[in-house]
């Protein structure tokens, strides 16, 4: 028994001492010889790769891996194949080669590099989240020289996955490890992500995650300060800004940080009786500024204990921002109004919001109150006009279908869009829409197109009548004349109840007669005139069409130039000095007495804005936050422009003035006329 055991041990040792044999291409050889051959094959493939396409080279390396099985050199071959498949733009093939390496030879010296290349291939293959997870796990194990590129690849994966905080962190890491212009470019990308993609919570988290020596920290901390200021956490904003100024005094953000610290220190110094006005007092819009100042002066009086501080915006964005900053910081006003010019309005609103200064904008431009909770608006907008017109037309007059004729200018386009949206929202229909250049002088083709008189060959009623004439009239000359008469007396196709023309009086005076020429009857409020037209034209089924307009129609020149062609038209405005409303009439009378002229909507809106601020201050509000809060809840304020309230968006909500042309004069429709069914005034 002992002899057998000794024999078994001897045989085991003998066999172990024998070199391991492998089969390569059907040839049996020692593992050592096979490994040497495999290594030579890999080296030759590397040497030849410069002469081959990436695809040819990758296929050659994969063939080597297949031929030599699990020998160590196969790992090198699969790794090289994966790299070249990536270079060939075939990430799926790269993933397959690298995954095979890691599955068959997980302990290979090539495994770490293969994992890195596999992660990059995952991004290219549309699996960026998997790539980011792998790169994050591998990053600490990579040699220092490889980390800058690895950080860039991690950032690329995060950006592809829209994981913006991770993208910013990895761009910052790449910037930290990269010198010169390349590092500056990485830092700029990181800053763009912080400024444009990250939420407040993400900015705060990123600040905590960055290493102390990250070049991204000053930008992140300053961004955090601005967000905290926007959220009115002034203590935290001051702390963050001070950190930037003291910890990174040489950074590009240090000056802004110091300015913010100073601004917050001055913000506490508020004069509760000082009201700011930021308007153009020079330049083309100077008359606007002067009109606003007259309205403010009438609202606040001369000896009522209020201090009015005025700053010139010149109608320019930069000057408007500077004016608001000076009013809030140097003058300590408790609230302000202005920002009337569309070009300056967004910058003025943004500055007021950043300063925490209650601000009533007098601009028409849409979206101005989106700057934040400190910004209000008291001015007529396209949306308000559209809502008022459609409410009258559809809810009160029962109209369902409309046509649009509008100029290709912002005023016309905004009003037309708002009107169309409101009609859609109420279940109505816009059946015709024509636009035109603002300087157009001939409107006949547009009107013909709108009422079906331009392309007669598309009208079946016309074709049927022509067909009858051809049968009845054999003489070519008489037939031609008969067809001409048919064209002249062919009625318009008015498959709409009203035409909305959001333009100014100058163009309306050209459009309205063009409608009449094409037999579109718009005298909706004059039954006698309608009956006369019915008899003259012989159109028993004569249909009238209501003309609708915006505040651009509120101009004496409309009646002077358009005359009877705009009789019965209805349009809206945010103010009408001839109104019989009690508060409007009292304001118009006082303004006329003080300044010797009739007030405009700008005068009246400035007057109302100043009085709203005054009313809040007279209740005892002594802080900007208190003024903001009370303006937000202001309801049913009796103003010159109507009964005023601020809605949830801090836009003014009020009943507009419905105006009409009646016997050659402009007047306001009465409440009885507005409540009654039917069309027009009269």
XYZ file of C-alpha atoms in Angstrom:
682
model
C 0.000 0.000 0.000
C 2.792 2.361 0.909
C 4.495 1.470 -2.402
C 1.386 2.474 -4.394
C 1.202 5.837 -2.634
C 4.799 6.572 -3.423
C 4.182 5.652 -7.064
C 1.205 8.041 -7.321
C 3.229 10.903 -5.877
C 6.039 10.180 -8.296
C 3.680 10.191 -11.290
C 2.076 13.504 -10.166
C 5.440 15.189 -9.822
C 6.592 13.791 -13.134
C 3.528 15.065 -14.979
C 3.686 18.463 -13.278
C 7.256 18.840 -14.340
C 6.317 18.261 -17.967
C 5.691 21.435 -19.981
C 1.941 22.183 -20.623
C 0.870 21.540 -24.202
C -1.613 23.644 -26.204
C -3.028 23.373 -29.694
C -2.689 26.311 -32.063
C -4.117 26.033 -35.573
C -4.132 22.242 -35.180
C -0.500 22.167 -34.100
C 0.357 20.920 -30.589
C 3.095 22.919 -28.887
C 4.197 23.920 -25.432
C 2.388 26.793 -23.716
C 5.668 28.676 -23.534
C 6.205 28.362 -27.268
C 2.596 29.279 -27.986
C 2.804 32.360 -25.749
C 5.973 33.457 -27.484
C 4.328 33.011 -30.878
C 1.203 34.898 -29.719
C 3.318 37.776 -28.427
C 5.152 37.988 -31.750
C 1.818 38.005 -33.603
C 0.534 40.855 -31.435
C 3.714 42.876 -31.958
C 3.587 42.341 -35.722
C -0.067 43.413 -35.756
C 0.825 46.564 -33.829
C 3.633 47.342 -36.260
C 1.353 46.836 -39.263
C -1.597 48.786 -37.834
C -0.259 52.081 -39.182
C -0.702 50.700 -42.707
C -4.239 49.401 -42.098
C -7.626 50.903 -41.478
C -8.896 50.674 -37.885
C -11.401 48.029 -38.983
C -8.729 45.874 -40.655
C -6.465 46.203 -37.642
C -9.268 45.370 -35.182
C -10.265 42.275 -37.146
C -6.646 41.096 -37.207
C -6.293 41.448 -33.432
C -9.576 39.600 -32.874
C -8.320 36.764 -35.105
C -5.149 36.521 -32.974
C -7.277 36.298 -29.814
C -9.355 33.499 -31.320
C -6.268 31.603 -32.489
C -4.431 31.728 -29.168
C -7.402 31.196 -26.844
C -6.759 32.058 -23.197
C -3.067 32.741 -23.480
C -1.964 36.047 -21.870
C -1.212 37.607 -25.247
C -4.883 37.148 -26.207
C -5.763 39.744 -23.590
C -3.414 42.175 -25.335
C -5.016 41.317 -28.680
C -8.570 41.865 -27.411
C -7.561 45.134 -25.785
C -6.004 46.379 -29.030
C -9.094 45.244 -30.949
C -11.352 47.205 -28.596
C -9.266 50.371 -28.964
C -9.331 50.120 -32.738
C -13.057 49.395 -32.923
C -13.584 52.635 -30.986
C -11.323 54.457 -33.443
C -13.404 53.000 -36.275
C -16.562 54.481 -34.755
C -18.025 51.086 -33.866
C -18.536 51.230 -30.089
C -20.683 48.083 -30.020
C -17.807 46.013 -31.479
C -15.429 47.695 -29.026
C -17.698 46.765 -26.096
C -17.860 43.167 -27.319
C -14.071 42.786 -27.547
C -13.351 44.420 -24.195
C -16.161 42.559 -22.425
C -14.761 39.260 -23.759
C -11.354 40.155 -22.338
C -12.784 40.912 -18.883
C -14.968 37.784 -18.886
C -12.267 35.330 -19.999
C -9.257 36.919 -18.300
C -10.457 39.080 -15.385
C -7.051 38.903 -13.659
C -5.098 39.988 -16.726
C -2.742 42.961 -16.305
C -4.802 44.520 -19.091
C -8.054 44.325 -17.075
C -7.868 47.822 -15.547
C -7.125 49.460 -18.901
C -9.855 47.377 -20.526
C -12.409 48.595 -17.970
C -11.441 52.186 -18.744
C -11.739 51.698 -22.507
C -15.010 49.820 -22.016
C -16.437 52.755 -20.053
C -15.547 55.151 -22.880
C -17.137 52.781 -25.385
C -20.303 52.725 -23.260
C -20.670 56.477 -23.762
C -20.206 56.136 -27.509
C -22.714 53.270 -27.587
C -25.422 55.374 -25.965
C -25.065 54.051 -22.406
C -23.592 57.131 -20.694
C -24.929 56.354 -17.221
C -23.127 52.991 -17.211
C -20.015 54.738 -18.488
C -20.138 57.359 -15.738
C -20.563 54.731 -13.025
C -17.556 52.776 -14.323
C -15.333 55.835 -14.720
C -16.218 57.070 -11.233
C -15.270 53.678 -9.782
C -12.018 53.426 -11.765
C -10.829 57.015 -11.369
C -8.982 56.601 -8.069
C -7.128 53.528 -9.360
C -5.783 55.191 -12.498
C -2.193 56.455 -12.707
C -1.955 60.228 -12.172
C -0.994 61.020 -15.805
C -4.189 59.332 -17.058
C -6.589 61.154 -14.745
C -7.033 64.431 -16.674
C -8.305 62.567 -19.730
C -10.378 60.249 -17.559
C -12.014 63.286 -15.935
C -12.864 64.661 -19.376
C -14.369 61.321 -20.386
C -16.436 61.223 -17.197
C -17.676 64.745 -17.941
C -18.563 63.708 -21.481
C -20.560 60.752 -20.177
C -22.366 62.917 -17.618
C -23.255 65.494 -20.271
C -24.587 62.781 -22.575
C -26.749 61.528 -19.689
C -27.850 65.096 -18.811
C -26.456 64.603 -15.303
C -25.383 68.229 -15.071
C -24.020 68.324 -11.497
C -21.728 65.380 -12.287
C -20.716 67.008 -15.559
C -19.777 70.241 -13.791
C -17.811 68.381 -11.111
C -15.814 66.369 -13.640
C -15.139 69.411 -15.846
C -13.886 71.138 -12.718
C -11.679 68.148 -11.932
C -10.252 68.189 -15.465
C -9.526 71.903 -15.054
C -7.798 71.239 -11.722
C -5.434 68.730 -13.317
C -4.814 70.560 -16.601
C -2.586 73.574 -17.087
C -2.661 76.380 -19.638
C -5.357 77.064 -22.210
C -6.724 73.523 -22.067
C -7.370 73.894 -18.366
C -8.991 77.287 -18.907
C -11.317 75.784 -21.517
C -12.362 73.006 -19.145
C -13.033 75.538 -16.407
C -15.128 77.674 -18.779
C -17.235 74.625 -19.672
C -17.733 73.850 -15.998
C -18.802 77.417 -15.255
C -21.273 77.378 -18.160
C -22.856 74.264 -16.677
C -23.087 75.828 -13.229
C -24.661 79.005 -14.619
C -27.010 77.411 -17.119
C -28.008 73.949 -15.943
C -27.875 73.554 -12.174
C -30.701 74.119 -9.704
C -30.156 75.872 -6.389
C -29.978 72.557 -4.529
C -27.505 71.175 -7.073
C -25.268 74.246 -6.752
C -25.253 73.889 -2.967
C -24.442 70.161 -3.186
C -21.700 70.734 -5.754
C -19.994 73.260 -3.489
C -19.779 70.642 -0.742
C -18.530 67.942 -3.138
C -15.660 69.893 -4.738
C -12.117 69.493 -3.351
C -10.716 72.563 -1.543
C -8.295 73.333 -4.371
C -10.867 73.106 -7.177
C -10.645 76.123 -9.509
C -14.426 75.838 -9.878
C -15.135 76.698 -6.244
C -15.112 80.521 -6.605
C -17.652 80.375 -9.454
C -19.876 77.894 -7.602
C -19.789 79.890 -4.379
C -20.607 83.140 -6.191
C -23.448 81.424 -8.039
C -24.719 80.203 -4.689
C -24.631 83.765 -3.356
C -26.697 85.026 -6.292
C -29.270 82.262 -5.910
C -29.535 82.904 -2.181
C -30.076 86.579 -2.934
C -32.787 85.692 -5.467
C -34.485 83.614 -2.769
C -34.158 86.569 -0.382
C -31.913 84.694 2.036
C -29.747 87.761 2.446
C -27.806 86.428 5.436
C -26.688 83.351 3.492
C -26.011 85.427 0.365
C -23.782 87.803 2.334
C -21.931 84.853 3.875
C -21.283 83.215 0.494
C -20.202 86.483 -1.149
C -17.867 87.269 1.739
C -16.305 83.802 1.407
C -15.518 84.490 -2.257
C -14.034 87.908 -1.478
C -11.848 86.679 1.389
C -10.904 83.147 0.299
C -10.232 83.894 -3.370
C -9.371 87.622 -3.499
C -7.600 87.246 -6.835
C -10.407 85.400 -8.619
C -12.512 87.012 -11.371
C -15.463 86.888 -8.951
C -13.881 88.764 -6.063
C -14.918 92.233 -7.236
C -18.556 91.210 -7.738
C -18.490 89.476 -4.372
C -17.237 92.590 -2.590
C -19.868 94.689 -4.377
C -22.601 92.287 -3.263
C -21.401 92.417 0.335
C -21.492 96.224 0.190
C -24.917 96.251 -1.477
C -26.399 93.973 1.164
C -24.939 96.147 3.882
C -26.623 99.210 2.376
C -29.922 97.471 1.700
C -30.923 97.746 5.334
C -30.878 101.552 4.989
C -34.340 102.230 3.520
C -36.292 105.504 3.599
C -39.971 104.470 3.925
C -41.113 107.794 2.415
C -38.849 107.732 -0.645
C -40.270 106.496 -3.976
C -38.018 106.008 -6.994
C -38.798 106.703 -10.643
C -36.553 105.237 -13.371
C -37.533 106.718 -16.745
C -35.899 108.151 -19.888
C -35.258 111.855 -19.343
C -32.974 112.134 -22.372
C -32.885 110.581 -25.828
C -35.769 109.671 -28.145
C -38.056 108.504 -25.346
C -37.682 111.664 -23.257
C -41.373 112.615 -23.838
C -42.372 109.289 -22.284
C -40.355 110.029 -19.190
C -41.828 113.503 -18.910
C -45.371 112.130 -19.210
C -44.703 109.606 -16.460
C -43.299 112.290 -14.191
C -46.440 114.386 -14.657
C -48.628 111.443 -13.677
C -46.452 110.728 -10.619
C -46.488 114.376 -9.543
C -50.279 114.489 -9.700
C -50.525 111.258 -7.683
C -48.110 112.180 -4.896
C -48.752 115.911 -4.635
C -46.244 118.546 -3.674
C -46.371 118.610 0.111
C -47.562 115.194 1.263
C -44.318 114.097 2.850
C -43.187 111.769 0.062
C -39.769 112.121 -1.505
C -39.629 111.338 -5.229
C -36.174 110.379 -6.502
C -35.789 110.338 -10.300
C -33.040 108.663 -12.342
C -32.548 108.861 -16.118
C -32.533 105.493 -17.925
C -32.024 107.040 -21.402
C -34.195 104.173 -22.646
C -31.134 101.889 -22.514
C -30.785 98.541 -20.687
C -27.477 99.319 -18.966
C -28.636 102.753 -17.836
C -31.910 101.287 -16.554
C -30.053 98.758 -14.430
C -27.729 101.448 -13.100
C -30.715 103.669 -12.285
C -32.414 100.949 -10.240
C -29.182 100.115 -8.423
C -28.619 103.760 -7.535
C -32.207 104.205 -6.379
C -32.038 101.136 -4.146
C -28.492 101.445 -2.804
C -27.546 105.111 -2.783
C -30.988 106.676 -2.360
C -32.616 103.990 -0.221
C -36.035 104.226 -1.892
C -38.607 101.780 -0.582
C -40.213 101.143 -4.002
C -39.914 102.329 -7.589
C -41.752 102.522 -10.892
C -40.713 102.995 -14.523
C -38.933 100.754 -17.017
C -41.292 101.955 -19.734
C -39.212 101.247 -22.862
C -39.357 97.631 -24.051
C -35.592 97.561 -24.586
C -34.884 98.541 -20.984
C -37.770 96.782 -19.248
C -36.269 93.281 -18.768
C -32.987 94.667 -17.412
C -34.806 97.060 -15.084
C -37.033 94.253 -13.812
C -34.080 91.934 -13.280
C -32.175 94.604 -11.389
C -35.145 95.362 -9.135
C -35.632 91.686 -8.385
C -31.967 91.228 -7.561
C -32.069 94.260 -5.295
C -35.246 93.157 -3.544
C -36.868 96.452 -4.566
C -40.646 96.498 -5.223
C -40.963 97.753 -8.789
C -44.021 98.545 -10.925
C -43.086 98.336 -14.598
C -44.888 100.500 -17.137
C -43.683 98.491 -20.153
C -45.864 96.595 -22.625
C -43.364 93.811 -23.356
C -44.630 90.356 -22.447
C -43.134 88.384 -19.558
C -41.601 91.275 -17.623
C -43.011 90.089 -14.272
C -41.309 86.733 -14.690
C -38.196 88.377 -13.236
C -39.550 87.572 -9.779
C -41.863 88.401 -6.924
C -40.692 92.012 -6.522
C -41.722 92.955 -10.073
C -45.259 94.118 -10.926
C -46.726 95.600 -14.092
C -49.355 98.293 -14.601
C -49.649 98.609 -18.366
C -51.928 97.328 -21.088
C -50.658 94.112 -22.720
C -51.523 92.222 -25.889
C -52.896 89.355 -23.824
C -55.260 91.635 -21.882
C -56.593 93.226 -25.079
C -57.155 89.854 -26.729
C -59.010 88.480 -23.714
C -61.270 91.533 -23.533
C -62.115 91.508 -27.251
C -62.780 87.780 -27.453
C -64.827 87.856 -24.251
C -67.050 90.547 -25.752
C -67.281 88.891 -29.157
C -67.880 85.318 -28.057
C -69.371 85.417 -24.566
C -71.559 88.517 -25.001
C -72.221 88.727 -28.746
C -72.294 85.037 -29.614
C -69.668 85.223 -32.358
C -67.854 81.974 -33.203
C -65.667 82.571 -36.248
C -63.091 85.245 -37.049
C -60.661 86.586 -39.637
C -57.314 88.266 -38.953
C -55.523 91.006 -40.889
C -52.310 91.995 -39.124
C -49.000 93.783 -39.805
C -45.669 91.995 -39.548
C -44.433 94.059 -36.625
C -44.148 92.958 -32.972
C -47.277 94.875 -31.960
C -49.427 93.252 -34.642
C -47.936 89.792 -34.320
C -48.284 89.686 -30.526
C -51.892 90.870 -30.639
C -52.807 88.483 -33.462
C -51.222 85.533 -31.657
C -52.900 86.371 -28.351
C -56.272 86.847 -30.077
C -55.989 83.534 -31.932
C -54.976 81.708 -28.737
C -57.943 83.163 -26.877
C -60.368 82.217 -29.654
C -59.018 78.655 -29.615
C -59.273 78.500 -25.829
C -62.966 79.440 -25.999
C -63.771 76.944 -28.736
C -64.003 79.460 -31.571
C -62.349 79.335 -34.985
C -60.090 81.606 -37.012
C -61.105 80.926 -40.608
C -58.872 83.401 -42.436
C -55.588 85.100 -41.602
C -53.551 87.476 -43.757
C -50.386 89.353 -42.765
C -48.761 92.317 -44.487
C -45.697 94.558 -44.389
C -46.156 97.495 -42.031
C -45.528 100.008 -44.836
C -47.970 98.462 -47.296
C -50.341 100.936 -48.956
C -52.528 98.706 -51.174
C -54.777 96.173 -49.464
C -57.138 95.113 -52.246
C -55.308 91.822 -53.051
C -55.204 90.825 -49.372
C -58.889 91.531 -48.892
C -59.810 89.755 -52.137
C -57.863 86.711 -51.002
C -59.534 86.730 -47.593
C -63.096 86.902 -48.978
C -62.675 84.503 -51.874
C -62.587 87.033 -54.718
C -58.964 86.620 -55.789
C -58.938 83.006 -56.978
C -62.402 82.724 -58.525
C -61.628 79.433 -60.231
C -61.716 77.858 -56.766
C -65.327 79.015 -56.123
C -67.947 76.526 -57.225
C -70.758 79.113 -57.206
C -68.786 81.236 -59.671
C -67.977 78.264 -61.915
C -71.624 77.192 -61.965
C -72.795 80.662 -63.030
C -70.110 80.881 -65.717
C -71.224 77.516 -67.023
C -74.816 78.773 -67.269
C -73.678 81.936 -69.084
C -71.730 79.904 -71.610
C -74.848 77.888 -72.376
C -77.120 80.916 -72.599
C -74.917 83.449 -74.397
C -73.451 82.344 -77.727
C -71.951 85.681 -78.751
C -68.289 85.748 -77.508
C -68.259 89.497 -76.864
C -71.499 89.525 -74.887
C -70.452 86.389 -73.037
C -67.167 88.053 -71.989
C -68.977 91.173 -70.790
C -71.483 89.055 -68.880
C -68.685 87.207 -67.113
C -67.041 90.529 -66.219
C -70.299 91.753 -64.682
C -70.605 88.477 -62.816
C -67.176 88.983 -61.303
C -68.057 92.508 -60.239
C -71.292 91.562 -58.496
C -70.074 88.261 -57.028
C -70.609 88.527 -53.251
C -67.692 88.045 -50.864
C -67.335 84.821 -48.906
C -67.663 86.069 -45.343
C -67.734 82.834 -43.381
C -66.654 84.723 -40.260
C -68.453 86.985 -37.812
C -65.710 89.548 -37.210
C -62.397 90.777 -38.588
C -59.648 91.653 -36.110
C -57.101 94.208 -37.362
C -54.360 94.766 -34.727
C -52.745 97.793 -36.358
C -52.545 101.552 -35.922
C -54.988 104.134 -37.285
C -52.834 104.995 -40.315
C -53.116 101.502 -41.802
C -56.632 100.820 -40.564
C -57.728 103.860 -42.598
C -56.463 102.016 -45.705
C -57.766 98.547 -44.845
C -61.341 99.536 -43.970
C -62.153 101.117 -47.381
C -60.600 98.101 -49.128
C -63.084 95.891 -47.287
C -65.961 98.080 -48.446
C -64.789 97.922 -52.071
C -65.107 94.128 -51.904
C -68.654 94.452 -50.510
C -67.763 93.432 -46.955
C -70.405 95.228 -44.878
C -69.142 96.325 -41.452
C -71.801 98.849 -40.348
C -73.140 96.399 -37.783
C -74.781 99.038 -35.583
C -76.673 100.870 -38.339
C -79.739 98.877 -39.484
C -80.797 101.591 -41.941
C -77.453 101.566 -43.712
C -77.452 97.773 -43.829
C -80.946 97.790 -45.359
C -79.874 100.375 -47.933
C -76.900 98.211 -48.946
C -79.150 95.149 -49.152
C -81.475 96.908 -51.586
C -78.656 98.347 -53.695
C -76.825 95.034 -54.007
C -79.870 92.819 -54.172
C -78.294 90.499 -51.599
C -81.221 89.248 -49.538
C -78.908 87.149 -47.358
C -76.578 90.054 -46.687
C -74.285 89.329 -43.737
C -72.582 92.039 -41.690
C -69.102 91.598 -40.242
C -67.918 93.275 -37.042
C -64.630 95.197 -37.173
C -62.455 94.689 -34.077
C -59.260 96.494 -33.128
C -56.693 97.055 -30.412
C -55.551 100.197 -28.655
C -53.739 101.332 -31.815
C -57.151 102.422 -33.118
C -57.612 104.906 -30.261
C -56.516 107.879 -32.333
C -58.580 110.838 -33.632
C -56.865 110.306 -36.988
C -58.830 107.075 -37.377
C -62.122 108.897 -37.846
C -60.535 111.730 -39.821
C -59.011 109.361 -42.394
C -61.321 106.333 -42.406
C -64.645 108.095 -41.810
C -67.724 105.992 -42.472
C -65.648 102.878 -43.187
C -64.927 102.373 -39.482
C -68.394 103.324 -38.258
C -69.598 100.781 -35.651
C -66.101 99.293 -35.180
C -65.241 98.158 -31.649
C -61.784 98.325 -30.131
C -60.249 98.366 -26.657
C -57.793 100.488 -24.742
C -56.423 100.643 -21.228
C -57.550 104.245 -20.768
C -59.999 106.688 -22.343
C -59.937 110.320 -21.177
C -63.495 110.874 -22.381
C -64.886 108.117 -20.169
C -67.813 108.756 -17.833
C -66.353 106.465 -15.160
C -66.155 108.479 -11.943
C -62.476 107.982 -11.080
C -61.355 108.269 -14.690
C -63.314 111.461 -15.197
C -61.935 112.999 -11.984
C -58.356 112.194 -12.980
C -58.773 113.502 -16.535
C -60.248 116.736 -15.216
C -57.468 117.246 -12.653
C -54.773 116.441 -15.196
C -56.245 118.821 -17.774
C -56.412 121.580 -15.177
C -52.811 121.074 -14.035
C -51.074 120.503 -17.372
C -53.404 121.979 -19.972
C -53.769 118.822 -22.032
C -55.744 115.591 -22.065
C -53.938 112.706 -20.344
C -52.654 109.642 -22.192
C -52.568 106.031 -21.037
C -48.956 106.571 -19.966
C -49.911 109.531 -17.770
C -52.789 107.574 -16.260
C -50.815 104.359 -15.700
C -47.979 106.232 -13.973
C -50.550 108.053 -11.835
C -52.142 104.764 -10.786
C -48.786 103.083 -10.111
C -47.668 105.929 -7.864
C -51.000 105.975 -6.026
C -50.881 102.214 -5.427
C -47.427 102.547 -3.859
C -48.619 105.535 -1.863
C -51.645 103.651 -0.546
C -49.443 100.798 0.671
C -47.061 103.187 2.427
C -49.957 104.995 4.069
C -51.018 101.721 5.705
C -47.716 101.703 7.596
C -45.445 99.509 5.445
C -41.831 100.398 6.295
C -39.838 97.632 4.583
C -39.486 96.574 0.988
C -40.749 93.098 1.785
C -43.868 94.578 3.368
C -44.514 96.768 0.309
C -44.052 93.750 -1.966
C -46.441 91.646 0.122
C -49.161 94.306 0.237
C -48.949 95.037 -3.487
C -49.294 91.299 -4.142
C -52.628 91.243 -2.341
C -53.933 94.583 -3.624
C -57.528 94.209 -4.839
C -60.176 96.551 -6.263
C -58.075 99.698 -6.105
C -59.987 102.650 -7.571
C -57.697 103.977 -10.279
C -57.819 106.336 -13.215
C -57.521 103.363 -15.573
C -60.151 101.257 -13.823
C -60.675 99.068 -10.779
C -57.232 97.568 -10.294
C -55.986 94.302 -8.797
C -52.742 92.379 -9.189
C -53.178 88.758 -10.240
C -51.034 85.773 -9.253
C -48.449 86.741 -11.895
C -48.368 90.315 -10.532
C -49.950 91.565 -13.761
C -52.595 94.245 -13.456
C -56.138 92.950 -13.824
C -58.833 95.473 -14.694
C -61.824 95.975 -16.991
C -60.671 97.618 -20.197
C -62.367 100.468 -22.037
C -64.518 99.289 -24.964
C -64.620 102.042 -27.584
C -66.564 102.496 -30.799
C -66.940 104.920 -33.701
C -70.380 106.488 -33.513
C -71.487 109.097 -36.065
C -67.926 110.191 -36.717
C -66.723 110.358 -33.111
C -64.935 108.034 -30.702
C -66.871 107.144 -27.588
C -66.989 104.489 -24.887
C -69.611 101.779 -25.101
C -72.063 101.994 -22.228
C -72.550 99.144 -19.741
C -75.992 98.593 -21.266
C -74.528 98.241 -24.761
C -71.884 95.843 -23.495
C -74.459 93.660 -21.781
C -76.816 93.534 -24.757
C -76.602 90.931 -27.534
C -75.917 92.066 -31.059
C -73.025 93.987 -32.510
C -71.604 97.443 -32.482
C -72.487 100.638 -30.741
C -74.944 103.296 -31.720
